Amino acid sequence: MGEKTNTEENVSREEAADLVQELAQEIRSGGIAEVRVGNKMLKLSPAPELEYGIEVQERSPMLGGPREEITVTLEWEVEEEP
């Protein structure tokens, strides 16, 4: 069974953009991508070709104000080392 690491925190719009940009730079760099999740640093091995998905959800709940959410998914097969 695989291991899952996640985090959620409130950040400014600018900080959110910086975090997404940092992730994009790590993936673009080729080789090992170092990704910070909360206080943990993970080393990932993105393949040359990835599965990419994006989902946008707009909600108008009965209580509270309207909310919007974007979920971006990147998935790939990890090549096993010889």
mmCIF file of N, CA and C in Angstrom:
data_model
loop_
_atom_site.group_PDB
_atom_site.id
_atom_site.type_symbol
_atom_site.label_atom_id
_atom_site.label_comp_id
_atom_site.label_asym_id
_atom_site.label_seq_id
_atom_site.Cartn_x
_atom_site.Cartn_y
_atom_site.Cartn_z
ATOM 1 N N MET A 1 0.842 -1.181 0.000
ATOM 2 C CA MET A 1 0.000 0.000 0.000
ATOM 3 C C MET A 1 0.885 1.242 0.000
ATOM 4 N N GLY A 2 0.508 2.265 -0.745
ATOM 5 C CA GLY A 2 1.306 3.471 -0.877
ATOM 6 C C GLY A 2 1.144 4.409 0.305
ATOM 7 N N GLU A 3 2.055 5.345 0.393
ATOM 8 C CA GLU A 3 2.035 6.337 1.456
ATOM 9 C C GLU A 3 1.502 7.650 0.896
ATOM 10 N N LYS A 4 0.677 8.330 1.677
ATOM 11 C CA LYS A 4 0.091 9.601 1.250
ATOM 12 C C LYS A 4 0.503 10.689 2.232
ATOM 13 N N THR A 5 0.990 11.808 1.718
ATOM 14 C CA THR A 5 1.374 12.951 2.532
ATOM 15 C C THR A 5 0.621 14.155 2.007
ATOM 16 N N ASN A 6 -0.059 14.890 2.890
ATOM 17 C CA ASN A 6 -0.770 16.075 2.429
ATOM 18 C C ASN A 6 -0.736 17.159 3.495
ATOM 19 N N THR A 7 -1.065 18.371 3.074
ATOM 20 C CA THR A 7 -1.133 19.511 3.983
ATOM 21 C C THR A 7 -2.111 20.527 3.409
ATOM 22 N N GLU A 8 -2.717 21.286 4.278
ATOM 23 C CA GLU A 8 -3.578 22.402 3.887
ATOM 24 C C GLU A 8 -3.279 23.555 4.823
ATOM 25 N N GLU A 9 -3.225 24.748 4.287
ATOM 26 C CA GLU A 9 -3.011 25.936 5.102
ATOM 27 C C GLU A 9 -3.561 27.149 4.375
ATOM 28 N N ASN A 10 -3.865 28.179 5.109
ATOM 29 C CA ASN A 10 -4.321 29.424 4.507
ATOM 30 C C ASN A 10 -3.100 30.268 4.164
ATOM 31 N N VAL A 11 -3.022 30.676 2.900
ATOM 32 C CA VAL A 11 -1.924 31.517 2.420
ATOM 33 C C VAL A 11 -2.519 32.632 1.571
ATOM 34 N N SER A 12 -1.727 33.668 1.340
ATOM 35 C CA SER A 12 -2.188 34.752 0.477
ATOM 36 C C SER A 12 -2.227 34.258 -0.971
ATOM 37 N N ARG A 13 -2.901 34.998 -1.793
ATOM 38 C CA ARG A 13 -2.971 34.676 -3.222
ATOM 39 C C ARG A 13 -1.574 34.620 -3.826
ATOM 40 N N GLU A 14 -0.722 35.579 -3.449
ATOM 41 C CA GLU A 14 0.652 35.627 -3.961
ATOM 42 C C GLU A 14 1.461 34.423 -3.489
ATOM 43 N N GLU A 15 1.316 34.049 -2.213
ATOM 44 C CA GLU A 15 2.028 32.872 -1.696
ATOM 45 C C GLU A 15 1.575 31.605 -2.410
ATOM 46 N N ALA A 16 0.275 31.492 -2.674
ATOM 47 C CA ALA A 16 -0.243 30.324 -3.393
ATOM 48 C C ALA A 16 0.385 30.240 -4.778
ATOM 49 N N ALA A 17 0.461 31.368 -5.472
ATOM 50 C CA ALA A 17 1.074 31.394 -6.806
ATOM 51 C C ALA A 17 2.551 30.997 -6.726
ATOM 52 N N ASP A 18 3.255 31.475 -5.702
ATOM 53 C CA ASP A 18 4.666 31.119 -5.519
ATOM 54 C C ASP A 18 4.830 29.615 -5.299
ATOM 55 N N LEU A 19 3.951 29.012 -4.489
ATOM 56 C CA LEU A 19 4.026 27.569 -4.222
ATOM 57 C C LEU A 19 3.784 26.752 -5.482
ATOM 58 N N VAL A 20 2.816 27.159 -6.285
ATOM 59 C CA VAL A 20 2.534 26.452 -7.541
ATOM 60 C C VAL A 20 3.694 26.622 -8.511
ATOM 61 N N GLN A 21 4.261 27.813 -8.567
ATOM 62 C CA GLN A 21 5.396 28.073 -9.458
ATOM 63 C C GLN A 21 6.620 27.260 -9.033
ATOM 64 N N GLU A 22 6.848 27.141 -7.728
ATOM 65 C CA GLU A 22 7.970 26.339 -7.220
ATOM 66 C C GLU A 22 7.804 24.873 -7.610
ATOM 67 N N LEU A 23 6.587 24.365 -7.510
ATOM 68 C CA LEU A 23 6.305 22.990 -7.911
ATOM 69 C C LEU A 23 6.561 22.817 -9.405
ATOM 70 N N ALA A 24 6.108 23.763 -10.214
ATOM 71 C CA ALA A 24 6.310 23.697 -11.666
ATOM 72 C C ALA A 24 7.800 23.696 -12.010
ATOM 73 N N GLN A 25 8.589 24.505 -11.327
ATOM 74 C CA GLN A 25 10.030 24.555 -11.597
ATOM 75 C C GLN A 25 10.693 23.227 -11.270
ATOM 76 N N GLU A 26 10.291 22.594 -10.178
ATOM 77 C CA GLU A 26 10.871 21.302 -9.804
ATOM 78 C C GLU A 26 10.539 20.240 -10.850
ATOM 79 N N ILE A 27 9.310 20.235 -11.341
ATOM 80 C CA ILE A 27 8.912 19.247 -12.347
ATOM 81 C C ILE A 27 9.622 19.520 -13.664
ATOM 82 N N ARG A 28 9.752 20.777 -14.030
ATOM 83 C CA ARG A 28 10.394 21.163 -15.289
ATOM 84 C C ARG A 28 11.886 20.859 -15.297
ATOM 85 N N SER A 29 12.518 20.843 -14.132
ATOM 86 C CA SER A 29 13.974 20.710 -14.064
ATOM 87 C C SER A 29 14.490 19.366 -14.568
ATOM 88 N N GLY A 30 13.642 18.348 -14.637
ATOM 89 C CA GLY A 30 14.102 17.022 -15.042
ATOM 90 C C GLY A 30 14.773 16.342 -13.866
ATOM 91 N N GLY A 31 14.846 15.036 -13.893
ATOM 92 C CA GLY A 31 15.464 14.315 -12.786
ATOM 93 C C GLY A 31 14.583 14.324 -11.556
ATOM 94 N N ILE A 32 15.209 14.324 -10.401
ATOM 95 C CA ILE A 32 14.501 14.283 -9.123
ATOM 96 C C ILE A 32 13.853 15.642 -8.851
ATOM 97 N N ALA A 33 12.582 15.610 -8.430
ATOM 98 C CA ALA A 33 11.864 16.829 -8.044
ATOM 99 C C ALA A 33 11.706 16.824 -6.535
ATOM 100 N N GLU A 34 12.234 17.846 -5.878
ATOM 101 C CA GLU A 34 12.086 17.967 -4.432
ATOM 102 C C GLU A 34 10.856 18.816 -4.152
ATOM 103 N N VAL A 35 9.887 18.214 -3.463
ATOM 104 C CA VAL A 35 8.598 18.858 -3.232
ATOM 105 C C VAL A 35 8.347 18.943 -1.731
ATOM 106 N N ARG A 36 8.097 20.155 -1.242
ATOM 107 C CA ARG A 36 7.798 20.346 0.180
ATOM 108 C C ARG A 36 6.298 20.178 0.395
ATOM 109 N N VAL A 37 5.953 19.320 1.354
ATOM 110 C CA VAL A 37 4.564 19.119 1.755
ATOM 111 C C VAL A 37 4.525 19.359 3.259
ATOM 112 N N GLY A 38 4.045 20.533 3.647
ATOM 113 C CA GLY A 38 4.087 20.905 5.061
ATOM 114 C C GLY A 38 5.526 21.034 5.504
ATOM 115 N N ASN A 39 5.904 20.303 6.553
ATOM 116 C CA ASN A 39 7.285 20.378 7.049
ATOM 117 C C ASN A 39 8.133 19.204 6.546
ATOM 118 N N LYS A 40 7.645 18.488 5.546
ATOM 119 C CA LYS A 40 8.337 17.314 5.012
ATOM 120 C C LYS A 40 8.803 17.582 3.575
ATOM 121 N N MET A 41 10.031 17.177 3.241
ATOM 122 C CA MET A 41 10.552 17.319 1.886
ATOM 123 C C MET A 41 10.546 15.945 1.232
ATOM 124 N N LEU A 42 9.852 15.828 0.104
ATOM 125 C CA LEU A 42 9.763 14.567 -0.620
ATOM 126 C C LEU A 42 10.579 14.646 -1.893
ATOM 127 N N LYS A 43 11.217 13.553 -2.249
ATOM 128 C CA LYS A 43 11.959 13.465 -3.503
ATOM 129 C C LYS A 43 11.166 12.562 -4.443
ATOM 130 N N LEU A 44 10.688 13.132 -5.539
ATOM 131 C CA LEU A 44 9.870 12.416 -6.512
ATOM 132 C C LEU A 44 10.622 12.277 -7.825
ATOM 133 N N SER A 45 10.223 11.294 -8.621
ATOM 134 C CA SER A 45 10.883 11.013 -9.899
ATOM 135 C C SER A 45 9.879 11.109 -11.046
ATOM 136 N N PRO A 46 9.514 12.336 -11.452
ATOM 137 C CA PRO A 46 8.551 12.468 -12.547
ATOM 138 C C PRO A 46 9.086 11.871 -13.847
ATOM 139 N N ALA A 47 8.218 11.171 -14.567
ATOM 140 C CA ALA A 47 8.573 10.594 -15.863
ATOM 141 C C ALA A 47 8.588 11.705 -16.917
ATOM 142 N N PRO A 48 9.162 11.452 -18.087
ATOM 143 C CA PRO A 48 9.168 12.454 -19.155
ATOM 144 C C PRO A 48 7.752 12.828 -19.616
ATOM 145 N N GLU A 49 6.801 11.906 -19.473
ATOM 146 C CA GLU A 49 5.415 12.194 -19.857
ATOM 147 C C GLU A 49 4.509 11.935 -18.658
ATOM 148 N N LEU A 50 3.641 12.913 -18.363
ATOM 149 C CA LEU A 50 2.765 12.850 -17.203
ATOM 150 C C LEU A 50 1.306 12.853 -17.622
ATOM 151 N N GLU A 51 0.452 12.293 -16.782
ATOM 152 C CA GLU A 51 -0.991 12.454 -16.934
ATOM 153 C C GLU A 51 -1.359 13.720 -16.169
ATOM 154 N N TYR A 52 -2.066 14.637 -16.827
ATOM 155 C CA TYR A 52 -2.425 15.923 -16.243
ATOM 156 C C TYR A 52 -3.941 16.047 -16.196
ATOM 157 N N GLY A 53 -4.467 16.476 -15.067
ATOM 158 C CA GLY A 53 -5.897 16.710 -14.949
ATOM 159 C C GLY A 53 -6.146 17.977 -14.149
ATOM 160 N N ILE A 54 -7.237 18.669 -14.465
ATOM 161 C CA ILE A 54 -7.631 19.857 -13.703
ATOM 162 C C ILE A 54 -9.135 19.822 -13.519
ATOM 163 N N GLU A 55 -9.556 20.151 -12.310
ATOM 164 C CA GLU A 55 -10.977 20.154 -11.966
ATOM 165 C C GLU A 55 -11.287 21.465 -11.258
ATOM 166 N N VAL A 56 -12.368 22.117 -11.652
ATOM 167 C CA VAL A 56 -12.811 23.343 -11.006
ATOM 168 C C VAL A 56 -14.203 23.087 -10.452
ATOM 169 N N GLN A 57 -14.384 23.415 -9.178
ATOM 170 C CA GLN A 57 -15.671 23.211 -8.537
ATOM 171 C C GLN A 57 -16.166 24.541 -7.990
ATOM 172 N N GLU A 58 -17.399 24.886 -8.344
ATOM 173 C CA GLU A 58 -18.034 26.105 -7.848
ATOM 174 C C GLU A 58 -19.225 25.674 -7.000
ATOM 175 N N ARG A 59 -19.270 26.147 -5.752
ATOM 176 C CA ARG A 59 -20.341 25.728 -4.843
ATOM 177 C C ARG A 59 -21.047 26.940 -4.268
ATOM 178 N N SER A 60 -22.341 26.803 -4.103
ATOM 179 C CA SER A 60 -23.153 27.812 -3.425
ATOM 180 C C SER A 60 -23.885 27.113 -2.279
ATOM 181 N N PRO A 61 -23.242 26.982 -1.128
ATOM 182 C CA PRO A 61 -23.859 26.262 -0.021
ATOM 183 C C PRO A 61 -25.021 27.045 0.588
ATOM 184 N N MET A 62 -25.884 26.336 1.296
ATOM 185 C CA MET A 62 -27.021 26.969 1.971
ATOM 186 C C MET A 62 -26.519 27.923 3.063
ATOM 187 N N LEU A 63 -25.458 27.517 3.762
ATOM 188 C CA LEU A 63 -24.880 28.354 4.810
ATOM 189 C C LEU A 63 -23.507 28.827 4.355
ATOM 190 N N GLY A 64 -23.205 30.070 4.610
ATOM 191 C CA GLY A 64 -21.910 30.611 4.202
ATOM 192 C C GLY A 64 -21.953 31.099 2.771
ATOM 193 N N GLY A 65 -20.867 31.696 2.336
ATOM 194 C CA GLY A 65 -20.795 32.255 0.997
ATOM 195 C C GLY A 65 -20.370 31.246 -0.046
ATOM 196 N N PRO A 66 -20.475 31.639 -1.305
ATOM 197 C CA PRO A 66 -20.037 30.761 -2.399
ATOM 198 C C PRO A 66 -18.545 30.456 -2.283
ATOM 199 N N ARG A 67 -18.152 29.273 -2.755
ATOM 200 C CA ARG A 67 -16.741 28.855 -2.710
ATOM 201 C C ARG A 67 -16.350 28.299 -4.066
ATOM 202 N N GLU A 68 -15.070 28.442 -4.379
ATOM 203 C CA GLU A 68 -14.501 27.875 -5.605
ATOM 204 C C GLU A 68 -13.263 27.077 -5.229
ATOM 205 N N GLU A 69 -13.005 26.007 -5.978
ATOM 206 C CA GLU A 69 -11.866 25.139 -5.690
ATOM 207 C C GLU A 69 -11.261 24.643 -6.994
ATOM 208 N N ILE A 70 -9.943 24.645 -7.066
ATOM 209 C CA ILE A 70 -9.221 24.092 -8.211
ATOM 210 C C ILE A 70 -8.377 22.925 -7.705
ATOM 211 N N THR A 71 -8.484 21.797 -8.377
ATOM 212 C CA THR A 71 -7.667 20.637 -8.054
ATOM 213 C C THR A 71 -6.873 20.263 -9.299
ATOM 214 N N VAL A 72 -5.553 20.255 -9.186
ATOM 215 C CA VAL A 72 -4.676 19.869 -10.290
ATOM 216 C C VAL A 72 -4.065 18.518 -9.933
ATOM 217 N N THR A 73 -4.099 17.591 -10.882
ATOM 218 C CA THR A 73 -3.561 16.257 -10.658
ATOM 219 C C THR A 73 -2.460 15.970 -11.673
ATOM 220 N N LEU A 74 -1.322 15.522 -11.187
ATOM 221 C CA LEU A 74 -0.225 15.051 -12.029
ATOM 222 C C LEU A 74 0.077 13.623 -11.600
ATOM 223 N N GLU A 75 0.157 12.728 -12.562
ATOM 224 C CA GLU A 75 0.394 11.323 -12.242
ATOM 225 C C GLU A 75 1.318 10.726 -13.283
ATOM 226 N N TRP A 76 2.185 9.789 -12.837
ATOM 227 C CA TRP A 76 3.115 9.161 -13.759
ATOM 228 C C TRP A 76 3.532 7.802 -13.217
ATOM 229 N N GLU A 77 4.051 6.993 -14.122
ATOM 230 C CA GLU A 77 4.629 5.696 -13.744
ATOM 231 C C GLU A 77 6.064 5.943 -13.304
ATOM 232 N N VAL A 78 6.428 5.379 -12.156
ATOM 233 C CA VAL A 78 7.795 5.504 -11.679
ATOM 234 C C VAL A 78 8.611 4.371 -12.265
ATOM 235 N N GLU A 79 9.693 4.748 -12.938
ATOM 236 C CA GLU A 79 10.564 3.733 -13.531
ATOM 237 C C GLU A 79 11.373 3.068 -12.429
ATOM 238 N N GLU A 80 11.395 1.739 -12.445
ATOM 239 C CA GLU A 80 12.163 1.008 -11.448
ATOM 240 C C GLU A 80 13.637 1.024 -11.844
ATOM 241 N N GLU A 81 14.484 1.181 -10.820
ATOM 242 C CA GLU A 81 15.928 1.181 -11.072
ATOM 243 C C GLU A 81 16.415 -0.239 -11.296
ATOM 244 N N PRO A 82 17.380 -0.438 -12.225
ATOM 245 C CA PRO A 82 17.888 -1.796 -12.503
ATOM 246 C C PRO A 82 18.645 -2.375 -11.328
#
